[in-house]
mmCIF file of C-alpha atoms in Angstrom:
data_model
loop_
_atom_site.group_PDB
_atom_site.id
_atom_site.type_symbol
_atom_site.label_atom_id
_atom_site.label_comp_id
_atom_site.label_asym_id
_atom_site.label_seq_id
_atom_site.Cartn_x
_atom_site.Cartn_y
_atom_site.Cartn_z
ATOM 1 C CA MET A 1 -78.758 -23.176 -43.608
ATOM 2 C CA SER A 2 -80.489 -26.297 -44.892
ATOM 3 C CA LEU A 3 -81.363 -29.133 -42.551
ATOM 4 C CA PRO A 4 -82.056 -32.803 -43.205
ATOM 5 C CA GLU A 5 -85.715 -33.578 -43.667
ATOM 6 C CA ILE A 6 -87.349 -34.630 -40.402
ATOM 7 C CA THR A 7 -90.821 -35.705 -39.497
ATOM 8 C CA ARG A 8 -92.701 -32.836 -37.896
ATOM 9 C CA PRO A 9 -95.858 -33.387 -35.861
ATOM 10 C CA GLU A 10 -98.989 -31.365 -36.247
ATOM 11 C CA LYS A 11 -98.398 -28.174 -34.287
ATOM 12 C CA ALA A 12 -100.754 -27.309 -31.453
ATOM 13 C CA ALA A 13 -102.426 -23.926 -31.491
ATOM 14 C CA GLY A 14 -100.251 -21.465 -29.604
ATOM 15 C CA ALA A 15 -97.058 -23.528 -30.040
ATOM 16 C CA ILE A 16 -93.939 -22.044 -28.450
ATOM 17 C CA ARG A 17 -92.035 -20.184 -31.164
ATOM 18 C CA LEU A 18 -88.232 -20.313 -30.978
ATOM 19 C CA VAL A 19 -85.155 -18.845 -32.588
ATOM 20 C CA VAL A 20 -82.165 -21.155 -32.040
ATOM 21 C CA ALA A 21 -78.569 -19.909 -32.351
ATOM 22 C CA ASP A 22 -75.315 -21.871 -32.150
ATOM 23 C CA ASP A 23 -72.136 -21.572 -34.190
ATOM 24 C CA HIS A 24 -71.579 -25.361 -34.204
ATOM 25 C CA VAL A 25 -73.664 -26.668 -37.089
ATOM 26 C CA THR A 26 -74.050 -30.168 -35.650
ATOM 27 C CA VAL A 27 -75.356 -28.795 -32.344
ATOM 28 C CA LEU A 28 -77.650 -26.365 -34.155
ATOM 29 C CA GLU A 29 -79.113 -29.055 -36.406
ATOM 30 C CA GLY A 30 -79.556 -31.398 -33.454
ATOM 31 C CA LEU A 31 -81.398 -28.810 -31.372
ATOM 32 C CA VAL A 32 -83.654 -27.818 -34.258
ATOM 33 C CA ALA A 33 -84.469 -31.473 -34.944
ATOM 34 C CA ILE A 34 -85.306 -32.216 -31.298
ATOM 35 C CA ILE A 35 -87.437 -29.108 -30.874
ATOM 36 C CA SER A 36 -89.227 -29.537 -34.197
ATOM 37 C CA ARG A 37 -90.468 -32.952 -33.115
ATOM 38 C CA GLN A 38 -92.416 -31.416 -30.229
ATOM 39 C CA ALA A 39 -96.096 -30.769 -30.930
ATOM 40 C CA ASP A 40 -96.065 -27.650 -28.732
ATOM 41 C CA MET A 41 -92.909 -26.050 -30.194
ATOM 42 C CA ARG A 42 -91.937 -24.516 -33.519
ATOM 43 C CA VAL A 43 -88.536 -23.254 -34.683
ATOM 44 C CA VAL A 44 -89.092 -20.033 -36.621
ATOM 45 C CA GLY A 45 -85.422 -19.238 -37.194
ATOM 46 C CA GLN A 46 -81.928 -20.631 -36.778
ATOM 47 C CA ALA A 47 -78.643 -18.756 -36.752
ATOM 48 C CA SER A 48 -74.939 -19.541 -36.541
ATOM 49 C CA ASP A 49 -73.893 -16.130 -35.186
ATOM 50 C CA GLY A 50 -75.242 -13.511 -32.796
ATOM 51 C CA GLU A 51 -76.042 -10.826 -35.338
ATOM 52 C CA ARG A 52 -78.178 -13.211 -37.355
ATOM 53 C CA ALA A 53 -79.955 -14.308 -34.180
ATOM 54 C CA VAL A 54 -80.917 -10.709 -33.404
ATOM 55 C CA GLN A 55 -82.041 -10.167 -37.003
ATOM 56 C CA LEU A 56 -84.270 -13.252 -36.867
ATOM 57 C CA CYS A 57 -85.754 -12.115 -33.567
ATOM 58 C CA ARG A 58 -86.562 -8.752 -35.143
ATOM 59 C CA GLU A 59 -88.304 -10.511 -38.036
ATOM 60 C CA HIS A 60 -90.187 -13.232 -36.160
ATOM 61 C CA HIS A 61 -90.579 -12.025 -32.539
ATOM 62 C CA PRO A 62 -90.296 -15.530 -31.070
ATOM 63 C CA ASP A 63 -91.368 -16.481 -27.568
ATOM 64 C CA ILE A 64 -87.957 -17.977 -26.774
ATOM 65 C CA ALA A 65 -84.408 -17.345 -27.988
ATOM 66 C CA LEU A 66 -82.236 -20.405 -27.306
ATOM 67 C CA LEU A 67 -78.667 -19.113 -27.469
ATOM 68 C CA ASP A 68 -75.115 -20.390 -27.359
ATOM 69 C CA LEU A 69 -72.924 -18.257 -25.098
ATOM 70 C CA ARG A 70 -69.865 -17.967 -27.347
ATOM 71 C CA MET A 71 -70.716 -17.026 -30.946
ATOM 72 C CA PRO A 72 -69.155 -14.870 -33.680
ATOM 73 C CA ARG A 73 -70.132 -11.213 -34.158
ATOM 74 C CA LEU A 74 -72.298 -11.033 -31.016
ATOM 75 C CA ASP A 75 -72.015 -13.447 -28.105
ATOM 76 C CA GLY A 76 -75.009 -14.755 -26.176
ATOM 77 C CA VAL A 77 -74.919 -11.998 -23.554
ATOM 78 C CA GLU A 78 -74.765 -9.291 -26.226
ATOM 79 C CA VAL A 79 -77.689 -10.893 -28.054
ATOM 80 C CA ILE A 80 -79.756 -10.871 -24.843
ATOM 81 C CA GLN A 81 -78.940 -7.194 -24.342
ATOM 82 C CA GLU A 82 -79.979 -6.441 -27.930
ATOM 83 C CA LEU A 83 -83.245 -8.344 -27.485
ATOM 84 C CA ARG A 84 -84.299 -5.881 -24.785
ATOM 85 C CA GLN A 85 -84.493 -3.281 -27.539
ATOM 86 C CA VAL A 86 -86.170 -5.650 -30.008
ATOM 87 C CA ASN A 87 -88.955 -7.061 -27.855
ATOM 88 C CA GLU A 88 -88.890 -7.298 -24.057
ATOM 89 C CA LYS A 89 -91.290 -10.247 -24.202
ATOM 90 C CA ILE A 90 -88.701 -12.510 -25.847
ATOM 91 C CA ARG A 91 -87.291 -14.780 -23.139
ATOM 92 C CA ALA A 92 -83.705 -15.965 -23.498
ATOM 93 C CA ILE A 93 -82.239 -19.335 -22.533
ATOM 94 C CA VAL A 94 -78.477 -19.858 -22.656
ATOM 95 C CA LEU A 95 -77.279 -23.341 -23.643
ATOM 96 C CA THR A 96 -73.514 -23.571 -23.342
ATOM 97 C CA THR A 97 -70.459 -25.593 -22.370
ATOM 98 C CA PHE A 98 -69.271 -22.821 -20.031
ATOM 99 C CA ASP A 99 -70.220 -22.928 -16.341
ATOM 100 C CA THR A 100 -67.866 -20.468 -14.624
ATOM 101 C CA ASP A 101 -69.334 -18.067 -12.089
ATOM 102 C CA ALA A 102 -68.530 -15.119 -14.336
ATOM 103 C CA ASP A 103 -70.290 -16.604 -17.378
ATOM 104 C CA ILE A 104 -73.427 -17.481 -15.416
ATOM 105 C CA ALA A 105 -73.529 -14.098 -13.681
ATOM 106 C CA LYS A 106 -73.118 -12.161 -16.958
ATOM 107 C CA ALA A 107 -75.941 -14.064 -18.622
ATOM 108 C CA VAL A 108 -78.317 -13.702 -15.661
ATOM 109 C CA ARG A 109 -77.540 -10.007 -15.247
ATOM 110 C CA ALA A 110 -78.210 -9.499 -18.964
ATOM 111 C CA GLY A 111 -81.641 -11.052 -18.508
ATOM 112 C CA ALA A 112 -81.351 -14.778 -19.290
ATOM 113 C CA LYS A 113 -84.313 -16.693 -17.861
ATOM 114 C CA GLY A 114 -82.658 -20.087 -18.315
ATOM 115 C CA TYR A 115 -79.083 -21.378 -18.242
ATOM 116 C CA LEU A 116 -78.245 -24.969 -19.178
ATOM 117 C CA LEU A 117 -75.128 -26.886 -20.118
ATOM 118 C CA LYS A 118 -75.020 -28.646 -23.472
ATOM 119 C CA ASP A 119 -74.613 -32.027 -21.832
ATOM 120 C CA ALA A 120 -78.064 -31.677 -20.233
ATOM 121 C CA PRO A 121 -80.508 -34.440 -21.259
ATOM 122 C CA ARG A 122 -82.878 -33.453 -24.069
ATOM 123 C CA GLU A 123 -85.833 -33.851 -21.674
ATOM 124 C CA GLU A 124 -84.266 -31.249 -19.386
ATOM 125 C CA ILE A 125 -83.749 -28.838 -22.287
ATOM 126 C CA LEU A 126 -87.353 -29.229 -23.458
ATOM 127 C CA ALA A 127 -88.672 -28.882 -19.917
ATOM 128 C CA CYS A 128 -86.628 -25.701 -19.489
ATOM 129 C CA ILE A 129 -88.119 -24.217 -22.670
ATOM 130 C CA ARG A 130 -91.627 -24.927 -21.404
ATOM 131 C CA ARG A 131 -90.909 -23.558 -17.922
ATOM 132 C CA VAL A 132 -89.350 -20.337 -19.219
ATOM 133 C CA HIS A 133 -92.239 -19.889 -21.658
ATOM 134 C CA ALA A 134 -94.592 -20.228 -18.663
ATOM 135 C CA GLY A 135 -92.802 -17.373 -16.917
ATOM 136 C CA GLU A 136 -90.441 -19.325 -14.686
ATOM 137 C CA THR A 137 -86.667 -19.054 -14.311
ATOM 138 C CA CYS A 138 -84.794 -22.259 -15.091
ATOM 139 C CA ILE A 139 -81.264 -22.594 -13.701
ATOM 140 C CA PRO A 140 -80.089 -25.957 -12.269
ATOM 141 C CA ALA A 141 -79.332 -26.002 -8.535
ATOM 142 C CA ALA A 142 -75.620 -26.680 -9.086
ATOM 143 C CA LEU A 143 -75.302 -23.570 -11.254
ATOM 144 C CA VAL A 144 -77.361 -21.485 -8.808
ATOM 145 C CA ALA A 145 -74.865 -22.447 -6.098
ATOM 146 C CA LYS A 146 -71.975 -21.309 -8.292
ATOM 147 C CA LEU A 147 -73.764 -18.071 -9.069
ATOM 148 C CA ALA A 148 -74.479 -17.412 -5.388
ATOM 149 C CA ALA A 149 -70.860 -18.103 -4.470
ATOM 150 C CA GLY A 150 -69.591 -15.674 -7.071
ATOM 151 C CA ILE A 151 -72.037 -12.902 -6.163
ATOM 152 C CA SER A 152 -71.730 -13.235 -2.387
ATOM 153 C CA SER A 153 -67.938 -12.933 -2.290
ATOM 154 C CA GLU A 154 -66.253 -9.532 -2.073
ATOM 155 C CA PRO A 155 -65.092 -8.542 -5.577
ATOM 156 C CA VAL A 156 -61.430 -8.744 -6.507
ATOM 157 C CA THR A 157 -59.943 -5.318 -7.274
ATOM 158 C CA PRO A 158 -58.266 -4.561 -10.622
ATOM 159 C CA ARG A 159 -54.804 -4.595 -8.994
ATOM 160 C CA GLU A 160 -55.560 -7.899 -7.256
ATOM 161 C CA LEU A 161 -56.665 -9.256 -10.608
ATOM 162 C CA ASP A 162 -53.288 -8.202 -12.072
ATOM 163 C CA VAL A 163 -51.545 -10.131 -9.295
ATOM 164 C CA LEU A 164 -53.818 -13.156 -9.843
ATOM 165 C CA THR A 165 -53.130 -13.157 -13.569
ATOM 166 C CA LEU A 166 -49.362 -13.146 -13.056
ATOM 167 C CA LEU A 167 -49.705 -15.734 -10.318
ATOM 168 C CA SER A 168 -51.564 -18.023 -12.721
ATOM 169 C CA ARG A 169 -48.646 -17.693 -15.148
ATOM 170 C CA GLY A 170 -46.289 -19.132 -12.541
ATOM 171 C CA LEU A 171 -44.497 -15.922 -11.545
ATOM 172 C CA SER A 172 -42.945 -15.661 -8.065
ATOM 173 C CA ASN A 173 -43.662 -12.809 -5.647
ATOM 174 C CA LYS A 174 -40.380 -11.181 -6.679
ATOM 175 C CA GLU A 175 -41.245 -11.458 -10.373
ATOM 176 C CA ILE A 176 -44.764 -10.082 -9.784
ATOM 177 C CA SER A 177 -43.228 -7.223 -7.798
ATOM 178 C CA SER A 178 -40.910 -6.374 -10.664
ATOM 179 C CA ARG A 179 -43.586 -6.721 -13.350
ATOM 180 C CA LEU A 180 -46.079 -4.450 -11.525
ATOM 181 C CA SER A 181 -43.468 -2.054 -10.096
ATOM 182 C CA ILE A 182 -44.622 -2.628 -6.535
ATOM 183 C CA SER A 183 -42.804 -3.974 -3.467
ATOM 184 C CA GLU A 184 -42.826 -7.641 -2.489
ATOM 185 C CA THR A 185 -44.550 -6.589 0.734
ATOM 186 C CA THR A 186 -47.377 -5.113 -1.321
ATOM 187 C CA VAL A 187 -47.584 -8.275 -3.417
ATOM 188 C CA LYS A 188 -47.931 -10.336 -0.224
ATOM 189 C CA ALA A 189 -50.651 -7.970 1.027
ATOM 190 C CA HIS A 190 -52.559 -8.403 -2.242
ATOM 191 C CA LEU A 191 -52.207 -12.175 -1.985
ATOM 192 C CA ARG A 192 -53.584 -12.176 1.575
ATOM 193 C CA ALA A 193 -56.575 -10.157 0.387
ATOM 194 C CA ILE A 194 -57.067 -12.480 -2.601
ATOM 195 C CA PHE A 195 -56.917 -15.592 -0.399
ATOM 196 C CA THR A 196 -59.550 -14.105 1.920
ATOM 197 C CA LYS A 197 -61.897 -13.075 -0.896
ATOM 198 C CA LEU A 198 -61.620 -16.421 -2.664
ATOM 199 C CA ASN A 199 -61.747 -18.351 0.622
ATOM 200 C CA VAL A 200 -58.564 -20.307 -0.151
ATOM 201 C CA LEU A 201 -55.359 -21.116 1.712
ATOM 202 C CA SER A 202 -52.768 -21.508 -1.032
ATOM 203 C CA ARG A 203 -51.583 -20.134 -4.348
ATOM 204 C CA THR A 204 -52.666 -23.329 -6.112
ATOM 205 C CA GLU A 205 -56.175 -23.071 -4.658
ATOM 206 C CA ALA A 206 -56.353 -19.389 -5.576
ATOM 207 C CA ILE A 207 -55.521 -20.162 -9.212
ATOM 208 C CA ALA A 208 -58.028 -23.022 -9.340
ATOM 209 C CA VAL A 209 -60.883 -20.960 -7.866
ATOM 210 C CA ALA A 210 -60.041 -17.901 -9.986
ATOM 211 C CA THR A 211 -60.075 -20.078 -13.110
ATOM 212 C CA ARG A 212 -63.415 -21.656 -12.175
ATOM 213 C CA ARG A 213 -64.925 -18.225 -11.627
ATOM 214 C CA GLY A 214 -63.622 -16.955 -14.937
ATOM 215 C CA LEU A 215 -61.309 -14.373 -13.322
ATOM 216 C CA VAL A 216 -58.252 -15.767 -15.117
ATOM 217 C CA GLN A 217 -57.749 -18.090 -18.082
ATOM 218 C CA LEU A 218 -54.988 -20.680 -18.131
#
């Protein structure tokens, strides 16, 4: 992919080498332009899908892989998992629009050392790259709180997730009972357990929290 010509400073010895991957060309070009203007950073590869990102990491062995979470072919989490086989020294930073508990937890469990939202100021993104390159973990406090909330709560069972999914579609207890071939009493028992695990008091709250955590999609 060709980029508009930009002024690049003289690179310092030992500049941080990055592969940048995002399937939105405008975002990709913007990130590459911002990073390329830093004297201590150098983009060695750019990709618009996960497979290409892995291929570039195999070829260039960058210090940092800056990855979108949702990409064609391989998503950000799958790329991070692949990078473990390529070179364990490559540190991954996820830059995404998604901030649900499930998304954050998946990325961190896969090995992401940084997690930022795309609306973060450019100074914050650059600072995160430098911190992760220095061996630190870089996740904003607000996202850490979401991650902690998701991990600390008792997990929802597969059957409870079935009930939650139907609940989010507006089905009544009777309709959920019929759809899952269980009694209404059992549906109510599942709902009580769901309310306790999600720390909510109503069906509306349960749907809102489940959506925020990535358990259901509206």
